[in-house]
Short mmCIF file of N, CA and C in Angstrom, two decimals:
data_model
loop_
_atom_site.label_atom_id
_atom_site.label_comp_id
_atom_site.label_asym_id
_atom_site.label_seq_id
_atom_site.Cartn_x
_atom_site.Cartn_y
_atom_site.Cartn_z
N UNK A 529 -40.10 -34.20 83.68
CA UNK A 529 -40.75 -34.36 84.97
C UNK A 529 -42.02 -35.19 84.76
N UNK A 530 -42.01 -36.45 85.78
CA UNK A 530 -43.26 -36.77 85.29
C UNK A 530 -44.21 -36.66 86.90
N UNK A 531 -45.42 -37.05 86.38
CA UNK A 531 -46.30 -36.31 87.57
C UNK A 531 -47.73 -37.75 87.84
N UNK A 532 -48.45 -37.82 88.75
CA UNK A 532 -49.65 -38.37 89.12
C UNK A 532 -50.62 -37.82 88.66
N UNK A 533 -51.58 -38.12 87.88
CA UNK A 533 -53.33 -37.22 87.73
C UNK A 533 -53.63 -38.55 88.42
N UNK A 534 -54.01 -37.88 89.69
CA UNK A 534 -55.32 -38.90 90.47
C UNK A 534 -56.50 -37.97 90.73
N UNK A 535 -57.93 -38.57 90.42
CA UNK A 535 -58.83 -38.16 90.46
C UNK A 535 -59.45 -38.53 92.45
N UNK A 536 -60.02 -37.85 92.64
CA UNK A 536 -60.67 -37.62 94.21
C UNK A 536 -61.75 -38.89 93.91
N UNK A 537 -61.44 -39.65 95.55
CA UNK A 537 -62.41 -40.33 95.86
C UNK A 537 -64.15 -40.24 95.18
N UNK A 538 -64.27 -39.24 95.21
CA UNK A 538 -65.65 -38.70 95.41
C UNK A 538 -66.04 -38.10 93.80
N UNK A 539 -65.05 -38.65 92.90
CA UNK A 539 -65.50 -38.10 91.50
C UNK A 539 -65.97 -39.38 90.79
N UNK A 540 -66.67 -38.91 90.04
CA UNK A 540 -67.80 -40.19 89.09
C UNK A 540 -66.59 -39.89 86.88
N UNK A 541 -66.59 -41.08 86.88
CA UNK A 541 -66.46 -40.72 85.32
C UNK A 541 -67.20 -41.57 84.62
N UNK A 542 -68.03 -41.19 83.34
CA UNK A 542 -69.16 -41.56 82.72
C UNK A 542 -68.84 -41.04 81.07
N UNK A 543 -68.54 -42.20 80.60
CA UNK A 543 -67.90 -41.88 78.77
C UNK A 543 -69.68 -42.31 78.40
N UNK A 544 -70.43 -41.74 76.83
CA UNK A 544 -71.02 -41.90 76.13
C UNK A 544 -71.22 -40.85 74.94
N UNK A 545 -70.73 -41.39 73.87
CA UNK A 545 -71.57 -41.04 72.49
C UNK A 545 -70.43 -39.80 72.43
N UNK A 546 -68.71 -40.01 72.44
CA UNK A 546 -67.72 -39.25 72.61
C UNK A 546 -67.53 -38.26 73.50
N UNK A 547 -68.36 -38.50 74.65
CA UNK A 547 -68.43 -37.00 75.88
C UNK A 547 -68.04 -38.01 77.01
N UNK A 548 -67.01 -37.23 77.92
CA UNK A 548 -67.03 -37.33 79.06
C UNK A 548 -67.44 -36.81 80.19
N UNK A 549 -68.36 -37.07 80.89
CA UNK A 549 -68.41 -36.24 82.35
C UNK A 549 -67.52 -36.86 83.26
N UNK A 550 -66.93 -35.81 84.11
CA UNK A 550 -66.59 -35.46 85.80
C UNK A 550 -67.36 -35.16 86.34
N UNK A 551 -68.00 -35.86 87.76
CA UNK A 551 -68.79 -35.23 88.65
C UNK A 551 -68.35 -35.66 89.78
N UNK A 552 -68.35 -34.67 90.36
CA UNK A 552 -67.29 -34.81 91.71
C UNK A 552 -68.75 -34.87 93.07
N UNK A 553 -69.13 -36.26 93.25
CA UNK A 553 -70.05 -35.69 94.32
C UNK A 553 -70.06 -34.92 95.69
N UNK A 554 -68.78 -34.90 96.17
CA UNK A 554 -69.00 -34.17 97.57
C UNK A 554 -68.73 -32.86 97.57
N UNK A 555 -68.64 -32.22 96.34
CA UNK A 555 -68.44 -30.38 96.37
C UNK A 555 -69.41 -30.47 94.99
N UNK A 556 -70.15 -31.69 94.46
CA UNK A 556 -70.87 -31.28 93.14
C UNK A 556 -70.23 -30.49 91.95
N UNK A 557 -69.39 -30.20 91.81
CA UNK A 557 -68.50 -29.64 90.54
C UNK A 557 -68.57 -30.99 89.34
N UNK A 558 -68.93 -29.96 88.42
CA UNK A 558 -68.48 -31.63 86.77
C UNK A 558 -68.06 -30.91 85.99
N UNK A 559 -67.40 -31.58 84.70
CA UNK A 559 -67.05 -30.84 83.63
C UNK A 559 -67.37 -31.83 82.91
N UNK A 560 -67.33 -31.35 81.33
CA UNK A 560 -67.87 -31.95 80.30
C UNK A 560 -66.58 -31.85 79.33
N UNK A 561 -66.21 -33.47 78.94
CA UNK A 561 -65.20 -33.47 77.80
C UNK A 561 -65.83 -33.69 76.38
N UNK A 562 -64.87 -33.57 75.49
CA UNK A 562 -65.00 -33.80 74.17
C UNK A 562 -64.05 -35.30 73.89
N UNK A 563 -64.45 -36.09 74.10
CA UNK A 563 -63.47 -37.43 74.03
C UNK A 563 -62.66 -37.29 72.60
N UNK A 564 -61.09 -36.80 72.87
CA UNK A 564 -60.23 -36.88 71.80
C UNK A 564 -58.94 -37.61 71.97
N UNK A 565 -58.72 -38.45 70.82
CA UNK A 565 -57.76 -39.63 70.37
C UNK A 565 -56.68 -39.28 71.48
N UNK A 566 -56.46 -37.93 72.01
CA UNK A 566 -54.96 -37.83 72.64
C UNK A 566 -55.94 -37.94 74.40
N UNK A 567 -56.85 -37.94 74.96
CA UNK A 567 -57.32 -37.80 76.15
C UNK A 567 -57.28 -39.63 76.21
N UNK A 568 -57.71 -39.97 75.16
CA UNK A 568 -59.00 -41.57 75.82
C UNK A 568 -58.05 -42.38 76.32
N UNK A 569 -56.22 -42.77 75.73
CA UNK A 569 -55.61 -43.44 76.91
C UNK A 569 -55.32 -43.15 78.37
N UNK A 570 -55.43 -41.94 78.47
CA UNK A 570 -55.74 -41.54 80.05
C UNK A 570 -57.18 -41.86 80.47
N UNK A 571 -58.44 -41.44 80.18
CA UNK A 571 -59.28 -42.02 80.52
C UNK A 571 -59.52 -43.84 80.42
N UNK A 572 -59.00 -44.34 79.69
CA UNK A 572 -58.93 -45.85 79.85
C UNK A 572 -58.13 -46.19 80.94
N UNK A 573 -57.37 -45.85 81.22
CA UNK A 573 -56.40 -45.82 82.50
C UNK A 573 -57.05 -45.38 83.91
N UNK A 574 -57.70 -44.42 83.53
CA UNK A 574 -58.44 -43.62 84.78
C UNK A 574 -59.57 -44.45 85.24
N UNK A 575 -60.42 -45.25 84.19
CA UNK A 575 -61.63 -45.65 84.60
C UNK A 575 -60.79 -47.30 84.73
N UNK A 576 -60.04 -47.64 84.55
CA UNK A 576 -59.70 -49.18 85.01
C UNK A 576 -59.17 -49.61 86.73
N UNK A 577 -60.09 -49.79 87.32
CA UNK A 577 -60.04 -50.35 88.84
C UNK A 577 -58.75 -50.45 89.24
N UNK A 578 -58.03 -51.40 88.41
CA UNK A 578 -56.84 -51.66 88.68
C UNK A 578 -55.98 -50.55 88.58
N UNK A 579 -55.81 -49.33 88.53
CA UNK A 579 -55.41 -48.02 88.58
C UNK A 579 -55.26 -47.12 89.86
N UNK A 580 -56.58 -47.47 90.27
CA UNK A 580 -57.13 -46.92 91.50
C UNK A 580 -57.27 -45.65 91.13
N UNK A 581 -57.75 -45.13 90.09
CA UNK A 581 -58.01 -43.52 89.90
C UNK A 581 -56.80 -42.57 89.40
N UNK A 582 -55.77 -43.26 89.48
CA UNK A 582 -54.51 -42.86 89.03
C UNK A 582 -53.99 -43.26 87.52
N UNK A 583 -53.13 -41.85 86.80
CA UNK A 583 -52.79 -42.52 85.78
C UNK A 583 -50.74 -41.64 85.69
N UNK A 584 -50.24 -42.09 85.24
CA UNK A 584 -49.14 -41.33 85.15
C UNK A 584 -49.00 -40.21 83.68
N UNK A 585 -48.44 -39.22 84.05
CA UNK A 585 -48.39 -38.73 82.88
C UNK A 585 -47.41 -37.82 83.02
N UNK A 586 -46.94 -37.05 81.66
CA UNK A 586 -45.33 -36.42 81.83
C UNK A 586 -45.63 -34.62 81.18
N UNK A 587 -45.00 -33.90 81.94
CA UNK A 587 -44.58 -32.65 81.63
C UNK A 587 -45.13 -32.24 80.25
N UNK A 588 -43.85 -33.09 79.19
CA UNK A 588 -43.78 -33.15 77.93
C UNK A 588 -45.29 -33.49 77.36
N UNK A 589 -45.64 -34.43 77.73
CA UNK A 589 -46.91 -34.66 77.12
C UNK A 589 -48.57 -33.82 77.31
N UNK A 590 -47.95 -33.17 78.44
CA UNK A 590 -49.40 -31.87 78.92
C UNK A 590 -48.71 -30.25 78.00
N UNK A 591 -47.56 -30.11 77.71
CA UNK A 591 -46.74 -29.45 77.19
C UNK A 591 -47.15 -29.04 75.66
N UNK A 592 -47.30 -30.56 74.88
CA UNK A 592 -46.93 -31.32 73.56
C UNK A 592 -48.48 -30.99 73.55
N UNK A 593 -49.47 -30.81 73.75
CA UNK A 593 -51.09 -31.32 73.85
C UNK A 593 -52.32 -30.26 74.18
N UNK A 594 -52.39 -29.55 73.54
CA UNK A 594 -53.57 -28.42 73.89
C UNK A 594 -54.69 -29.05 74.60
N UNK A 595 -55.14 -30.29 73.71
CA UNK A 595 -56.03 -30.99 74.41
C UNK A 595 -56.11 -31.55 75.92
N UNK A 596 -54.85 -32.46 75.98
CA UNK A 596 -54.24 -32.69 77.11
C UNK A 596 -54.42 -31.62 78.35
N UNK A 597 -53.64 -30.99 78.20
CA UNK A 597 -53.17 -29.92 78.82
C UNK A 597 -54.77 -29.17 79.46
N UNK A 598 -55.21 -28.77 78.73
CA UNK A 598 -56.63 -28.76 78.95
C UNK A 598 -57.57 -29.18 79.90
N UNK A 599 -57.88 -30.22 79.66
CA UNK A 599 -57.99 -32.07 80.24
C UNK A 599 -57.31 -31.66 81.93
N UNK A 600 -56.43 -31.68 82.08
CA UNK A 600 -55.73 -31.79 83.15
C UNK A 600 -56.16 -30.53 83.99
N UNK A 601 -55.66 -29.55 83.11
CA UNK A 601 -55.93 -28.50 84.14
C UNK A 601 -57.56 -27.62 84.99
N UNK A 602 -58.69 -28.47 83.78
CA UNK A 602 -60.00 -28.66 83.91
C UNK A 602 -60.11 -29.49 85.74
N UNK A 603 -59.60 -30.37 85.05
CA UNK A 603 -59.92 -31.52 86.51
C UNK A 603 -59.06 -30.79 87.89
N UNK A 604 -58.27 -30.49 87.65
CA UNK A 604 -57.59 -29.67 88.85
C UNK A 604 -58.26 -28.67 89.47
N UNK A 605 -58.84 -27.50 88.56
CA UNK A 605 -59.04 -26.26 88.86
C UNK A 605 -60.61 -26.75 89.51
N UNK A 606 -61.56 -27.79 88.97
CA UNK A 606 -62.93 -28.32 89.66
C UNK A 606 -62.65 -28.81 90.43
N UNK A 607 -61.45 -29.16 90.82
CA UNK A 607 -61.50 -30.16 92.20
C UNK A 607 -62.19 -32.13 92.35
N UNK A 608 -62.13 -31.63 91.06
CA UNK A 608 -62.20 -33.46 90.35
C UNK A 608 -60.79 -34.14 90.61
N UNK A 609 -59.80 -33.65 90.66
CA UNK A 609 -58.63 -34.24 91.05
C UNK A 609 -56.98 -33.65 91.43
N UNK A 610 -56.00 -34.45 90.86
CA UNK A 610 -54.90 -33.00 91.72
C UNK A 610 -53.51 -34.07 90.96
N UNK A 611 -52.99 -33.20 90.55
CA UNK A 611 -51.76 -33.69 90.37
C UNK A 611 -50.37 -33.80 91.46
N UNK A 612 -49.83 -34.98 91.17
CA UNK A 612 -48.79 -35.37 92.22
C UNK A 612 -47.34 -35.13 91.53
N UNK A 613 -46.49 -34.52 91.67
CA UNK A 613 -45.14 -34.59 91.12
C UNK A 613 -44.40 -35.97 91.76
N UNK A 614 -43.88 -36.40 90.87
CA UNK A 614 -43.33 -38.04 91.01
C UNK A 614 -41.99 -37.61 91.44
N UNK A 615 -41.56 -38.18 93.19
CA UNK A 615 -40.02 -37.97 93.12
C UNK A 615 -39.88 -38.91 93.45
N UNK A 616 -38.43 -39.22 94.32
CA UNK A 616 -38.09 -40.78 94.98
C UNK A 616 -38.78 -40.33 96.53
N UNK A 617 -39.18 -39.27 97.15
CA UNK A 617 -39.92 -39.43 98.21
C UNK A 617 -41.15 -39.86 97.83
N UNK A 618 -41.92 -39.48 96.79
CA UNK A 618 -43.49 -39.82 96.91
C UNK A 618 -44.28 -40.98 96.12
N UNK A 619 -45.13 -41.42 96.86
CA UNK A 619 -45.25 -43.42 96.27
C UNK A 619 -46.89 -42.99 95.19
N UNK A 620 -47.03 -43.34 94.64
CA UNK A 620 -48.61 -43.37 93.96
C UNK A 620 -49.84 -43.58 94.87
N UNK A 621 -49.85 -42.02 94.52
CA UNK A 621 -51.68 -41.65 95.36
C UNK A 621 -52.62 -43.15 94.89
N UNK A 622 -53.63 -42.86 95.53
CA UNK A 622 -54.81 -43.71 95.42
C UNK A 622 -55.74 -43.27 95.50
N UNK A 623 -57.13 -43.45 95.09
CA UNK A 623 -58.08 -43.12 95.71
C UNK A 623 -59.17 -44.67 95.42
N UNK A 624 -60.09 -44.96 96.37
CA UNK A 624 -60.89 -45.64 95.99
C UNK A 624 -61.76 -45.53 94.61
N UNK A 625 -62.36 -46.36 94.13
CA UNK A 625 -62.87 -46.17 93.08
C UNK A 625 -64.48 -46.41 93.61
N UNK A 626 -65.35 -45.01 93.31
CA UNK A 626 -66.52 -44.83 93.96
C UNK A 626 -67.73 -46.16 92.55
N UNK A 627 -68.15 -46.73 93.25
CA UNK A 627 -69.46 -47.46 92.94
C UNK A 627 -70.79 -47.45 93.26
N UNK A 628 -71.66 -46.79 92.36
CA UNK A 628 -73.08 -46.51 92.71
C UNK A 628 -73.52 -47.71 93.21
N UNK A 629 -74.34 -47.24 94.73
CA UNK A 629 -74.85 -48.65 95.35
C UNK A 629 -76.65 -47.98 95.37
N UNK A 630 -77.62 -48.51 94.96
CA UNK A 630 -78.81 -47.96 95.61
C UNK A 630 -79.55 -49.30 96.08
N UNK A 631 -79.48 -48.84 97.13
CA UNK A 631 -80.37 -49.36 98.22
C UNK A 631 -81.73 -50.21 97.75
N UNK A 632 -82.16 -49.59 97.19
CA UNK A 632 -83.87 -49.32 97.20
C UNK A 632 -84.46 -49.54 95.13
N UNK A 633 -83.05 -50.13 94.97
CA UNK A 633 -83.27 -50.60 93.19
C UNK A 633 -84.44 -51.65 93.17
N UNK A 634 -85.15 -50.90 92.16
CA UNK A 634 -86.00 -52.18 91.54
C UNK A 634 -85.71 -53.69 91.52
N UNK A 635 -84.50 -53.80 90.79
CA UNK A 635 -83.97 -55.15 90.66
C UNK A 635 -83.42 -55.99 91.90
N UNK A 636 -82.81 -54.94 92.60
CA UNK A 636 -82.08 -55.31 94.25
C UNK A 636 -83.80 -55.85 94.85
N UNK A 637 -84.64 -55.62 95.28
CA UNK A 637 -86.19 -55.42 95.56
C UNK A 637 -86.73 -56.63 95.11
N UNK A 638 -86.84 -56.78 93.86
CA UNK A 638 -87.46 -57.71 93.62
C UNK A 638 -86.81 -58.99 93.87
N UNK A 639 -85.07 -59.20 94.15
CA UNK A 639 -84.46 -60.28 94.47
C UNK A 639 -84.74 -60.68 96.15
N UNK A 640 -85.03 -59.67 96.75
CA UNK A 640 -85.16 -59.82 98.63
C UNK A 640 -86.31 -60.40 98.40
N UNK A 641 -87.34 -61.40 99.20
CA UNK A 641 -88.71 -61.42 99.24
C UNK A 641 -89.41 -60.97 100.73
N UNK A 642 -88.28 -60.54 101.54
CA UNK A 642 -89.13 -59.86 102.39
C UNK A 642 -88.97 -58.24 102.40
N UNK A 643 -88.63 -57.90 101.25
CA UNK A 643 -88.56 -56.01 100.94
C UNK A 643 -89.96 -56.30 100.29
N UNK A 644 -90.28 -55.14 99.53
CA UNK A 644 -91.67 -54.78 98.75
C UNK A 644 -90.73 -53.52 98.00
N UNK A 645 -91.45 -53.49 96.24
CA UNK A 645 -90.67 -52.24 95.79
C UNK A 645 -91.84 -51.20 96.11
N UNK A 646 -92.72 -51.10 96.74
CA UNK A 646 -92.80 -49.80 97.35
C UNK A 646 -93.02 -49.40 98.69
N UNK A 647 -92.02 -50.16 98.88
CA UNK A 647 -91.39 -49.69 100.62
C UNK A 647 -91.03 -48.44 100.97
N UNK A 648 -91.44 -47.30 101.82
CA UNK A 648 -90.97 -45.93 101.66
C UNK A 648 -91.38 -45.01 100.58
N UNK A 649 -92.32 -45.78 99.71
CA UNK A 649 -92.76 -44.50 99.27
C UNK A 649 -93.09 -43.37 99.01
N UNK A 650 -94.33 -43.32 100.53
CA UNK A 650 -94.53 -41.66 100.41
C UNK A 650 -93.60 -40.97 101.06
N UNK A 651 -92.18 -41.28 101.41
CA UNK A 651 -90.97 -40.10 101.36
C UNK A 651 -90.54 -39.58 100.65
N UNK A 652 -90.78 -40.53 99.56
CA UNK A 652 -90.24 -39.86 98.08
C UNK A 652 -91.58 -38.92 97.30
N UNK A 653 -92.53 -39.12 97.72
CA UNK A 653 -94.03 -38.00 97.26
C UNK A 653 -93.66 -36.80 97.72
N UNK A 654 -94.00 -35.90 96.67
CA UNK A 654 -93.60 -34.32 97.18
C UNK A 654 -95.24 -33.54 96.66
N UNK A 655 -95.65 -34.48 96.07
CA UNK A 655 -97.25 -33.90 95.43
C UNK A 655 -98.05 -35.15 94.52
N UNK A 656 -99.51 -35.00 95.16
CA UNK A 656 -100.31 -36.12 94.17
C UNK A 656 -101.45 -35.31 93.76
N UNK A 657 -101.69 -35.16 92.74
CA UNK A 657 -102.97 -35.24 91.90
C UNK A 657 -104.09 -36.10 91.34
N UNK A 658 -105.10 -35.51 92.02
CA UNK A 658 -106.36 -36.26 91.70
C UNK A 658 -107.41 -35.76 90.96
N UNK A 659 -107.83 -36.05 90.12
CA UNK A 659 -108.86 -35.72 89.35
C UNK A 659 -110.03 -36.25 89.52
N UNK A 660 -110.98 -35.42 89.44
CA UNK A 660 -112.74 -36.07 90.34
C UNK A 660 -113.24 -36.00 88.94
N UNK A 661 -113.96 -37.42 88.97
CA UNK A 661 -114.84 -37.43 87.26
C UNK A 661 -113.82 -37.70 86.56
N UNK A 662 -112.43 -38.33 86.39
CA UNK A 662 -111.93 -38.95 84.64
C UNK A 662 -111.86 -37.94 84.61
N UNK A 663 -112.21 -36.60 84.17
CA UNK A 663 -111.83 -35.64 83.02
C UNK A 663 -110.81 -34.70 83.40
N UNK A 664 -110.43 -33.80 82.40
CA UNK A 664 -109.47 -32.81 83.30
C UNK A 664 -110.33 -31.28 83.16
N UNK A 665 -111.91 -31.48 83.02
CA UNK A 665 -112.40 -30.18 83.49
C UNK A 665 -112.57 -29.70 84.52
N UNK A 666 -112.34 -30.35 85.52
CA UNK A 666 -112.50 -29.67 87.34
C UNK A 666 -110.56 -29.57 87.67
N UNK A 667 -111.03 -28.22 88.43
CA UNK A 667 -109.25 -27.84 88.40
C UNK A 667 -108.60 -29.21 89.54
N UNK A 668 -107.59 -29.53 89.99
CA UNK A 668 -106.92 -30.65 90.30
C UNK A 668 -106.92 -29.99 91.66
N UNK A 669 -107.15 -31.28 92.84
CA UNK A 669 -107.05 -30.90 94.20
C UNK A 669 -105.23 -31.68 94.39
N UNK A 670 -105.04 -29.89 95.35
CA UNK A 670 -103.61 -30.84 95.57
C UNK A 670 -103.33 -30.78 96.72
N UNK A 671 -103.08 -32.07 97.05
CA UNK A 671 -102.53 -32.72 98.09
C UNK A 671 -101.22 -32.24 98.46
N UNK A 672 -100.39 -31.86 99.26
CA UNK A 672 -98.79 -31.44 99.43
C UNK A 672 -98.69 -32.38 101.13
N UNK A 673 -97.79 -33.69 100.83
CA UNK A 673 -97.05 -34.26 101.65
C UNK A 673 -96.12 -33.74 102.22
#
C-alpha cells in the first residue's frame, strides 16, 4: 500500500546542524527531529517546492523503519500533516508551500525610499528605561507604553 505524507499549509520546515523542526503556525504545534540517513530523502522531497509539501511513501517502508515510522506518525499525531492512502480514486494532495514574508525587514526598508526603518516603532515598545546621571545608582524610571 502506498500512501501521501503531505504536510499542512501552515507548517514551517527548518533543517540545521542535523535537527529538524516542524512548526505548524496556525495551531502552533512543532516537533523536533534527529535528522537520520533513512528520514533526509523524505525531507529533501518535502522541502523541494516542486513537491508542493508532498512526498510519496509505502507501507513497507514506515513498516521496515523505526525511524521512519516515527517521523510519520510524529507529524500526524501534531497536526503538522496527514497521510493520504493512494487509490485510483484519489489524485496527490497539495498544499502551498508557506514563505516568510516580513513586511517591515530591515533590508525590504532600506530598498523603499519613501518607508523609514523606524516606521511604527513605538508599537513594538512594551517598556523604556531611562537612567538620570549615566550611572546605574538611581533606581530606573519606567515608562510602560
Amino acid at each position: 500500500m502506498k500512501y501521501w505524507l503531505n504536510l499542512h499549509t501552515d507548517t514551517f520546515i527548518r533543517r540545521k546542524n542535523g535537527v529538524c523542526l516542524l512548526y505548524n503556525a496556525a495551531n502552533g504545534n512543532k516537533k523536533i527531529f534527529k535528522v537520520t540517513p533513512c528520514i533526509t530523502p523524505y525531507l529533501d522531497k518535502l522541502e523541494d517546492v516542486d513537491n508542493l509539501y508532498t512526498v510519496e511513501i509505502s507501507k513497507t517502508d514506515i513498516d521496515n523503519d523505526s525511524d521512519l515510522k516515527h517521523f510519520v506518525e510524529e507529524i500526524v499525531s501534531a497536526a503538522l500533516g496527514q497521510m493520504v492512502a493512494q487509490d485510483a480514486n484519489t489524485s496527490k494532495p497539495i498544499s502551498m508551500f508557506p514563505m516568510l514574508n516580513l513586511q517591515k525587514d530591515i533590508e525590504r526598508l532600506r530598498k523603499e525610499k519613501d518607508r523609514s526603518i523606524g516606521e511604527s516603532l513605538t508599537s513594538y515598545l512594551t517598556q523604556v528605561t531611562i537612567f538620570i546621571g549615566g550611572g546605574r545608582c538611581l533606581p530606573p524610571i519606567w515608562l510602560i507604553c
